[in-house]
Amino acid sequence: MIKIENISKNLGEFFLKNVTLDIGTGEYFMILGPTGAGKTILLEAIAGIYNPDSGKILMDGRDITNIPPRRRNISMVYQDYMLFPHLTVEKNIAFGLKLKKIPIEEIKEKIEDISRMLNIRHLFHRFPGTLSGGEKQRVAIARAVVTEPNALLLDEPLSALDTKTREDLRHELKKIHSVTGITIIHVTHSFEEVFSLGDSVAVMSEGMIVQVGRPDDVFRRPNCEFVANFVGVENLFKGNSTINNGISDIDIDGAVVVSAICKSGDCTVSIRPEDILISRNKIESSARNSFNGKIVAVIDKGATIKIVVDCGIPISAIITRRSLDDMGLREGMSAYLTFKASDVHLM
Amino acid sequence: MTKKEPFFWITISCGFVIMAFILLPLIEMITAPSLSMLRETIRDKDVLRSIWLSIYTAGLAALISFVFGTPLAYLLARTDFAGKRLVESIIDLPIVIPHPVVGIAILSIAGRNYWLGQIFSELGIRIMGSVTGIVIVLTFVGMPFYINAVKEGFEGISPRLEKVSRSLGASMFSTFCRITFPLAWRSMLVGIIMCSARAISEFGAVVIVAYHPMIAPVMIYERFEAYGLKYSQPVAVWLVSICLVLFLILRVLTSPRKKET
């Protein structure tokens, strides 16, 4: 679909260095990296805002490197929405369709459909200034998707939203992707987003692509220290969940973790290491999750100590140095991990 | 109630001094001429002609600034290039140059000894003592105010709005017309008002390039020189009031409607 061949661009503060990527048709492709890694320029280069200093961009085999943005049919959504403040929600969404000289009846139909899908039909006559962050981003997504672009570029679309809205929009994005089958390139600095949305991920640092692969591959087998540190999210697992008596049993490679969040089917599980209790003997408590395993690593993190216990799956717990000394934990020892079902997060 | 510290009273009294400093001369000037004197002045064809000349030459200067200054203001707001600071300083030059010097400078390129002056005279365009000359001088002194106001307006519009528009299928020109202009026109209006206000007030440069035809400030000066304060005041009052009303009308006509808030 979109092939980026060895492009470089120097904008002074931000730059791209020999970026090569191959994004398949209908793929949900994530680009992950810290602030200043060059993610936004990469998106803007794909959109055609900047011409690269060198290298080529191909779309469906056609060289589009020097084609202006309006002939690429690639839409963009920014973190800060960028709705046209002088136009109503309806006119914002219709903007791209009007430029394409589509008959007015057809425009109406299309914006009606997309607005129903994103649940923004009731906002049509409002101006952007009166909308909440979540509403604005839905409108921005609708405006981008309604033109049926060859690819949809999302520049940290969820970063400015509160947790609840972010969660909702993440589902919407997933829905849009599965309903329309559109190719999506989504820039983020959150590994959770990568895990819950992406088919593939490219990790960027200082204008370069440092690793490309499936999210769990990149997560489990980072190819360099930068990726290891950057994606360093502990206790993130893919599993399959079944709901049982109002709680979810999630099977992760044979180990069953219980979560208070009800969700069935394939899912991503995350448990914060500081929510896990570690003990040398089994403890009786109301916590639904208790695992026994062998300590495989004791890692000094300065103020705290990270202990990795192999319970069939590697689970990390964070304890204080004082606890480590008091309990005398060492690599190779047996230990129990206990955590509450309500501390198990499901995506 | 807590007792205010002396500093508070210093700030208040300075405020009063400045208000008085600005308002006293203006009020005195406006109230000095009698109503019959004012009536008589406005019936004077020469006065009307010079006020009208002042207004329309200033308006032309603003129009020229709008046409040529808008693209430059956009360029300065959107791009960084080597020498940008220099270009900006050059644009500000007319603000800092003494006004008679502006007049002399413009005359020196309009003369027959200079190639531009020769071209002008071959084309039959006269600068010295003509409306053309007045418009050129007013544009020269007013343009920086327009460009600076509009540049600031453009800078306040996120370039990303334009990028989104372009990605949705708009050309750069179409993006400017559909997005940038509707968002920036209010700053253009401010620029036009600033530019024409500055142009209407110009005296020193105009008097060198074109004593005749007489713009209002030149006429006020002439009446002052020839007949004294009493005869120059009414013209001044009329000039100030007509300009105030015009600017007020412009503001009201273009004030934002409530719907967008």
XYZ file of C-alpha atoms in Angstrom:
608
model
C 0.000 0.000 0.000
C 2.381 2.665 1.243
C 6.082 2.084 0.793
C 8.534 4.535 2.247
C 11.964 4.110 0.762
C 14.913 5.605 2.519
C 13.522 9.096 3.044
C 15.442 11.828 4.844
C 14.295 15.299 5.767
C 16.025 17.956 7.792
C 13.861 20.634 9.387
C 16.527 21.730 11.829
C 15.074 20.825 15.182
C 13.281 17.775 13.800
C 14.575 15.389 11.178
C 14.146 12.041 9.473
C 17.125 9.836 8.644
C 16.836 7.058 6.051
C 13.367 5.952 7.035
C 12.123 2.848 5.263
C 8.712 1.320 5.995
C 6.272 -0.952 4.233
C 2.662 -0.560 5.252
C 0.168 -3.108 3.963
C -3.324 -2.409 2.659
C -5.843 -2.306 5.481
C -3.132 -2.523 8.101
C -3.381 -0.696 11.430
C 0.196 0.502 11.626
C 1.541 2.157 14.765
C 4.544 4.446 14.988
C 5.870 4.617 18.506
C 8.504 6.964 19.835
C 9.298 9.635 22.383
C 8.680 13.343 21.837
C 11.012 14.744 19.199
C 11.634 11.384 17.515
C 10.368 12.763 14.196
C 7.021 10.950 14.178
C 4.984 13.955 13.128
C 7.322 14.899 10.264
C 7.138 11.331 9.039
C 3.330 11.571 8.953
C 3.458 14.981 7.306
C 5.892 13.652 4.722
C 3.465 10.816 3.951
C 0.646 13.370 3.692
C 2.768 15.458 1.336
C 3.127 18.545 3.504
C 6.906 18.250 3.232
C 8.858 16.908 0.329
C 11.670 14.687 1.576
C 15.239 15.807 0.882
C 15.924 12.331 -0.471
C 14.157 8.996 -0.816
C 10.825 7.964 -2.268
C 7.262 7.391 -1.143
C 5.162 4.940 -3.123
C 1.417 4.385 -2.877
C 0.051 1.287 -4.578
C 3.256 1.150 -6.578
C 2.907 4.751 -7.789
C 5.623 7.249 -6.891
C 3.884 10.038 -4.935
C 7.015 11.689 -3.529
C 6.446 14.983 -5.313
C 2.678 14.940 -5.607
C 0.903 17.695 -3.642
C -1.215 16.658 -0.632
C -4.533 17.259 -2.353
C -3.801 14.634 -5.005
C -2.786 11.939 -2.518
C -6.134 11.397 -0.849
C -4.503 10.797 2.535
C -6.287 12.361 5.527
C -4.755 13.592 8.752
C -5.985 13.883 12.321
C -3.925 15.796 14.851
C -3.761 15.536 18.626
C -5.164 19.059 18.959
C -8.131 18.322 16.642
C -7.583 21.239 14.255
C -11.256 21.713 13.491
C -11.920 24.797 11.392
C -13.201 27.190 14.085
C -15.291 29.308 11.698
C -17.292 26.371 10.344
C -20.023 24.322 12.018
C -19.451 20.671 12.790
C -21.474 19.745 9.707
C -19.441 22.013 7.436
C -16.211 20.756 8.969
C -17.137 17.176 8.118
C -18.342 18.110 4.635
C -15.186 20.145 3.862
C -13.273 17.447 1.987
C -16.333 16.152 0.137
C -17.230 19.625 -1.126
C -13.710 20.068 -2.494
C -14.104 16.798 -4.354
C -17.207 18.260 -6.020
C -19.436 15.449 -4.838
C -23.189 16.079 -5.355
C -24.849 17.668 -2.349
C -27.259 14.747 -1.790
C -24.400 12.298 -1.658
C -22.472 14.543 0.740
C -25.474 14.639 3.067
C -25.772 10.881 3.005
C -22.091 10.330 3.674
C -21.796 12.733 6.590
C -25.012 11.308 8.014
C -23.537 7.792 7.957
C -20.207 8.683 9.491
C -21.839 10.868 12.136
C -24.128 8.074 13.204
C -21.165 5.724 13.450
C -19.251 8.198 15.648
C -22.338 9.360 17.513
C -21.959 13.061 16.708
C -25.177 13.627 14.729
C -26.559 15.911 17.471
C -23.553 18.263 17.195
C -24.080 19.241 13.536
C -25.004 22.881 14.102
C -22.524 23.600 16.856
C -19.235 25.431 16.368
C -16.012 23.620 17.380
C -15.348 26.054 20.217
C -18.332 24.704 22.135
C -17.360 21.016 21.997
C -15.549 18.863 24.559
C -12.190 17.311 23.685
C -13.722 13.921 22.944
C -16.414 15.438 20.728
C -13.849 17.497 18.850
C -11.723 14.456 18.153
C -14.732 12.477 16.921
C -15.565 15.286 14.529
C -11.941 15.446 13.365
C -11.943 11.699 12.759
C -15.283 11.904 10.933
C -13.970 14.727 8.730
C -10.914 12.641 7.832
C -12.699 9.317 7.287
C -15.705 10.601 5.353
C -13.590 11.376 2.263
C -12.763 7.660 2.021
C -9.021 8.308 1.953
C -6.409 5.847 0.762
C -4.882 6.072 4.210
C -5.740 7.733 7.493
C -2.897 9.347 9.434
C -3.426 9.847 13.155
C -0.968 12.007 15.075
C -1.341 11.115 18.753
C -5.123 11.336 18.455
C -5.807 10.163 21.995
C -3.073 11.942 23.934
C -5.022 15.061 24.881
C -8.064 13.187 26.196
C -8.999 12.007 29.681
C -8.784 8.293 30.462
C -12.459 7.480 29.973
C -12.788 9.359 26.658
C -9.509 7.884 25.462
C -10.848 4.395 26.121
C -14.079 5.167 24.222
C -12.272 6.620 21.244
C -9.891 3.711 21.135
C -12.906 1.490 20.609
C -14.256 3.822 17.928
C -10.955 3.694 16.076
C -10.983 -0.063 16.236
C -14.547 -0.073 14.937
C -13.768 2.341 12.093
C -10.817 0.206 11.103
C -12.815 -3.015 11.055
C -15.884 -1.490 9.362
C -14.095 0.505 6.657
C -10.961 -1.611 6.288
C -9.018 1.635 5.847
C -5.222 1.671 6.150
C -4.343 3.540 9.334
C -0.992 4.934 10.404
C -1.211 5.968 14.032
C 1.538 7.828 15.846
C 1.699 7.483 19.602
C 4.018 7.450 22.579
C 1.846 5.003 24.485
C 2.687 1.342 24.288
C -0.770 0.469 25.590
C -2.296 2.000 22.452
C 0.141 0.049 20.319
C -0.876 -3.141 22.048
C -4.611 -2.608 21.888
C -4.838 -1.244 18.336
C -1.825 -2.047 16.193
C -1.276 -4.866 13.748
C 2.330 -3.719 13.410
C 4.515 -1.180 15.101
C 7.607 0.770 14.120
C 9.638 2.243 16.963
C 11.267 5.590 16.167
C 14.126 7.386 17.828
C 16.014 10.461 16.684
C 14.560 10.444 13.215
C 15.264 6.792 12.573
C 13.227 3.602 12.633
C 14.877 1.327 15.180
C 12.554 -1.680 15.129
C 9.526 -2.861 13.173
C 7.353 -5.848 14.000
C 4.192 -7.155 15.608
C 3.563 -5.392 18.922
C 4.082 -8.440 21.145
C 7.257 -9.340 19.242
C 8.663 -5.876 19.726
C 7.596 -5.952 23.340
C 9.056 -9.357 24.096
C 12.125 -9.123 21.926
C 13.307 -5.513 21.793
C 16.336 -5.381 19.490
C 18.223 -2.681 21.350
C 18.453 -0.969 24.678
C 16.462 2.049 23.526
C 13.452 -0.045 22.566
C 13.745 -2.130 25.722
C 13.709 0.971 27.896
C 11.098 2.808 25.914
C 8.550 0.021 25.661
C 9.429 -0.973 29.206
C 5.830 -1.590 30.219
C 5.722 -4.340 32.785
C 3.173 -7.132 32.928
C 1.453 -6.652 29.595
C 0.027 -9.901 28.215
C -2.205 -11.067 25.396
C -4.829 -13.557 26.536
C -8.279 -14.965 26.030
C -11.000 -14.052 28.462
C -14.214 -15.813 29.486
C -16.744 -14.267 31.841
C -17.597 -16.312 34.885
C -19.961 -15.120 37.630
C -19.354 -11.448 36.898
C -15.592 -11.681 36.701
C -13.284 -12.510 33.823
C -10.966 -15.510 33.741
C -8.163 -14.734 31.341
C -6.052 -17.527 29.983
C -2.513 -16.310 29.285
C -0.398 -19.144 27.892
C -1.968 -21.544 30.436
C -1.826 -19.242 33.456
C -5.285 -17.984 34.456
C -5.556 -14.427 35.772
C -8.803 -13.105 37.225
C -10.021 -9.585 36.468
C -12.933 -7.610 37.846
C -13.479 -6.047 34.402
C -15.960 -8.041 32.344
C -14.828 -8.611 28.807
C -14.733 -11.770 26.764
C -12.588 -12.886 23.862
C -9.062 -11.863 22.909
C -7.774 -9.100 25.098
C -4.738 -7.388 26.521
C -4.047 -7.645 30.228
C -1.958 -5.248 32.226
C -1.086 -5.331 35.907
C 0.906 -2.543 37.515
C 3.981 -4.034 39.243
C 3.410 -1.877 42.331
C -0.047 -3.461 42.824
C 1.475 -6.911 43.321
C 2.220 -8.287 46.764
C 5.199 -10.601 47.044
C 5.652 -13.110 49.881
C 7.712 -16.184 50.690
C 4.687 -18.167 51.923
C 1.165 -18.352 50.550
C -1.082 -15.788 52.170
C -4.812 -16.108 52.721
C -6.625 -12.960 51.581
C -9.567 -11.678 49.594
C -7.325 -11.149 46.544
C -8.433 -13.433 43.731
C -5.032 -13.906 42.110
C -2.301 -15.915 43.762
C 0.644 -17.430 41.913
C 3.669 -19.408 42.944
C 6.897 -19.238 40.962
C 10.627 -18.921 40.959
C 12.384 -15.567 41.185
C 14.244 -15.192 37.905
C 15.580 -11.675 38.341
C 16.183 -9.114 41.068
C 16.823 -5.763 39.403
C 18.015 -2.729 41.303
C 16.103 0.324 40.097
C 17.592 2.763 42.558
C 14.824 3.696 44.971
C 12.954 0.442 44.345
C 13.709 -3.144 43.417
C 12.031 -5.003 40.577
C 11.525 -8.704 41.071
C 10.561 -10.930 38.162
C 8.851 -14.177 39.101
C 8.258 -16.917 36.540
C 4.728 -18.237 37.139
C 4.382 -19.758 33.696
C 4.344 -16.164 32.537
C 6.941 -13.667 33.753
C 5.322 -11.272 36.233
C 7.170 -8.289 37.679
C 6.599 -6.814 41.109
C 8.105 -3.675 42.584
C 9.131 -3.619 46.241
C 11.227 -1.350 48.408
C 14.834 -2.057 49.240
C 13.815 -2.459 52.892
C 11.344 -5.259 52.010
C 13.986 -6.990 49.940
C 16.410 -6.970 52.871
C 13.763 -8.032 55.400
C 12.533 -10.933 53.301
C 15.980 -11.909 52.009
C 14.714 -12.508 48.478
C 17.253 -13.785 45.984
C 17.261 -15.165 42.456
C 16.207 -18.818 42.286
C 14.032 -18.661 45.422
C 10.373 -19.633 45.373
C 7.913 -16.804 46.008
C 4.169 -16.112 45.998
C 2.558 -13.257 44.104
C -0.842 -11.957 45.204
C -2.976 -9.261 43.536
C -6.608 -8.239 43.456
C -8.907 -8.871 40.508
C -9.707 -5.154 40.495
C -6.037 -4.367 39.847
C -6.033 -6.410 36.651
C -6.687 -4.056 33.766
C -8.267 -5.373 30.560
C -8.097 -3.768 27.115
C -10.976 48.092 54.954
C -7.206 47.796 54.723
C -5.276 50.968 54.238
C -3.817 51.294 50.729
C -0.054 51.640 50.536
C 1.469 54.836 49.069
C 2.505 52.957 45.922
C -1.151 52.438 45.061
C -1.768 56.180 45.249
C 1.285 56.852 43.066
C -0.077 54.576 40.317
C -3.509 56.204 40.515
C -2.187 59.755 40.395
C 0.103 58.982 37.454
C -2.939 57.612 35.680
C -4.851 60.839 36.238
C -1.934 62.975 35.085
C -1.667 61.023 31.839
C -5.415 61.103 31.184
C -5.387 64.864 31.678
C -2.299 65.236 29.514
C -4.000 63.477 26.596
C -7.524 64.755 27.033
C -7.105 68.420 28.013
C -5.582 69.639 24.716
C -8.021 67.546 22.675
C -11.077 68.663 24.604
C -9.944 72.261 24.491
C -9.395 72.063 20.752
C -12.737 70.398 20.108
C -14.742 72.766 22.291
C -12.961 75.970 21.296
C -14.689 76.650 17.975
C -18.270 77.832 18.240
C -21.046 75.894 16.495
C -21.573 78.641 13.959
C -17.858 78.600 13.218
C -18.015 74.840 12.675
C -21.042 75.205 10.427
C -19.341 77.837 8.392
C -16.178 75.768 8.012
C -17.930 72.677 6.712
C -19.690 74.782 4.068
C -16.279 75.843 2.786
C -15.619 73.863 -0.445
C -11.842 73.916 0.099
C -12.179 72.345 3.522
C -14.500 69.616 2.283
C -12.224 68.892 -0.639
C -9.133 68.578 1.539
C -10.831 66.330 4.109
C -12.175 64.129 1.330
C -8.703 64.034 -0.270
C -7.185 63.007 3.066
C -9.696 60.215 3.518
C -9.508 58.730 0.068
C -5.735 58.910 -0.296
C -5.424 57.202 3.090
C -7.990 54.633 1.954
C -6.010 54.015 -1.241
C -2.829 53.606 0.798
C -4.629 50.976 2.925
C -5.937 49.231 -0.198
C -2.462 49.085 -1.740
C -1.079 47.782 1.560
C -3.819 45.143 1.605
C -3.092 43.937 -1.919
C 0.698 43.856 -1.706
C 1.199 43.526 2.041
C -1.049 40.521 2.693
C 1.054 37.974 0.764
C 4.256 39.319 2.320
C 2.733 39.214 5.815
C 1.714 35.605 5.145
C 5.209 34.720 3.961
C 6.761 36.285 7.070
C 4.317 34.518 9.387
C 4.729 31.079 7.839
C 8.347 30.694 6.813
C 11.781 31.077 8.277
C 14.507 32.115 5.925
C 17.958 33.615 6.130
C 17.604 37.374 6.311
C 14.031 37.329 7.630
C 15.033 39.633 10.488
C 16.550 42.005 7.969
C 13.365 42.052 5.888
C 11.339 42.742 9.043
C 13.621 45.613 10.016
C 13.329 47.091 6.529
C 9.542 46.953 6.815
C 9.774 48.853 10.098
C 12.094 51.534 8.671
C 9.318 53.971 7.617
C 8.145 54.042 11.246
C 11.458 55.319 12.572
C 12.528 57.699 9.806
C 11.679 61.374 10.494
C 8.721 62.352 8.315
C 10.355 65.122 6.232
C 13.166 62.687 5.460
C 10.564 60.294 3.999
C 9.340 63.081 1.738
C 12.842 63.967 0.627
C 13.683 60.315 -0.016
C 10.624 59.819 -2.185
C 11.288 63.002 -4.113
C 14.834 61.892 -4.788
C 13.725 58.792 -6.696
C 10.969 60.689 -8.471
C 13.332 63.286 -9.920
C 14.475 63.333 -13.536
C 18.020 62.426 -12.485
C 16.870 59.007 -11.325
C 15.895 56.171 -13.675
C 12.564 55.553 -11.950
C 11.743 59.246 -12.169
C 12.581 59.170 -15.876
C 10.285 56.188 -16.451
C 7.516 57.954 -14.544
C 7.877 61.168 -16.493
C 7.884 59.248 -19.793
C 4.681 57.539 -18.716
C 3.267 60.934 -17.853
C 3.029 60.150 -14.148
C 3.764 63.141 -11.942
C 4.684 62.595 -8.317
C 5.632 66.050 -7.119
C 2.484 67.978 -6.217
C 0.043 65.291 -7.296
C -2.473 62.865 -5.759
C -0.230 60.030 -6.950
C 2.584 61.523 -4.898
C 0.375 61.806 -1.828
C -0.781 58.173 -2.127
C 2.812 56.994 -2.513
C 3.890 58.874 0.602
C 0.918 57.645 2.650
C 1.479 54.053 1.546
C 5.129 54.385 2.496
C 4.337 55.478 6.045
C 1.218 53.301 6.545
C 2.307 49.956 5.080
C 4.406 48.808 8.082
C 1.386 49.094 10.366
C -0.691 46.968 8.039
C 1.959 44.283 7.539
C 2.773 43.975 11.230
C -0.875 43.676 12.280
C -1.668 41.085 9.626
C 1.520 39.109 10.215
C 0.521 38.790 13.848
C -2.936 37.677 12.767
C -1.523 34.951 10.522
C 0.843 33.804 13.246
C -2.155 33.232 15.498
C -3.599 30.682 13.073
C -2.144 27.204 13.434
C -0.385 26.043 10.271
C -1.849 22.648 11.050
C -5.308 23.920 10.113
C -3.894 24.607 6.681
C -2.203 21.219 6.562
C -5.477 19.484 7.397
C -7.254 21.469 4.702
C -4.620 20.553 2.141
C -4.772 16.884 3.090
C -8.548 17.031 2.581
C -8.020 18.033 -1.022
C -7.589 21.813 -1.042
C -4.809 23.533 -2.971
C -2.703 26.122 -1.137
C -4.708 28.946 -2.713
C -8.030 27.330 -1.914
C -6.823 26.721 1.658
C -5.927 30.386 1.964
C -9.368 31.450 0.734
C -11.390 28.923 2.739
C -9.439 28.697 5.985
C -6.736 31.310 6.455
C -8.586 34.348 5.124
C -11.831 33.816 7.082
C -9.776 33.404 10.247
C -7.426 36.319 9.575
C -9.676 38.970 8.057
C -10.318 40.611 11.381
C -6.596 41.244 11.777
C -6.579 42.556 8.206
C -9.280 44.996 9.184
C -7.242 46.094 12.192
C -4.290 46.486 9.824
C -6.356 48.590 7.416
C -7.555 50.838 10.242
C -4.045 51.229 11.659
C -2.584 51.902 8.232
C -5.175 54.472 7.185
C -5.164 56.146 10.603
C -1.421 56.538 10.317
C -1.804 57.794 6.740
C -4.443 60.393 7.614
C -2.199 61.809 10.314
C 0.813 62.229 8.009
C 1.952 65.799 7.469
C 5.714 66.155 7.344
C 6.335 63.889 4.370
C 3.332 65.024 2.365
C 4.105 68.688 2.734
C 7.432 68.109 0.989
C 6.094 65.971 -1.850
C 2.748 67.704 -2.399
C 1.772 70.975 -0.755
C -0.987 71.078 -3.354
C -3.473 69.412 -3.774
C -3.992 70.107 -0.121
C -4.740 67.281 2.286
C -6.445 68.246 5.549
C -3.346 68.336 7.805
C -1.595 70.625 5.303
C -4.656 72.876 5.171
C -4.793 73.001 8.972
C -1.136 73.998 9.023
C -1.647 76.602 6.336
C -4.617 78.202 8.094
C -2.663 78.217 11.332
C 0.274 79.940 9.683
C -1.838 82.455 7.803
C -4.722 83.198 10.154
C -3.862 81.663 13.517
C -5.257 79.141 15.935
C -8.861 80.195 15.683
C -9.131 79.408 11.973
C -7.260 76.130 12.041
C -9.205 74.577 14.943
C -12.560 74.019 13.164
C -10.932 72.140 10.298
C -9.103 69.968 12.803
C -12.327 69.225 14.662
C -14.060 68.178 11.460
C -11.141 65.965 10.375
C -10.954 64.221 13.756
C -14.721 63.691 14.025
C -15.201 62.405 10.484
C -12.326 59.938 10.878
C -13.632 58.735 14.228
C -17.095 58.136 12.780
C -15.655 56.307 9.756
C -13.541 53.994 11.884
C -16.452 53.405 14.218
C -18.734 52.450 11.325
C -16.058 50.093 9.985
C -15.781 48.445 13.396
C -19.509 48.074 13.891
C -20.133 46.718 10.393
C -17.557 44.003 10.942
C -18.024 43.228 14.614
C -18.243 39.485 15.326
C -21.699 37.977 15.444
C -22.481 36.080 18.610
C -22.931 32.667 16.979
C -19.274 31.715 16.911
C -18.692 31.883 20.608
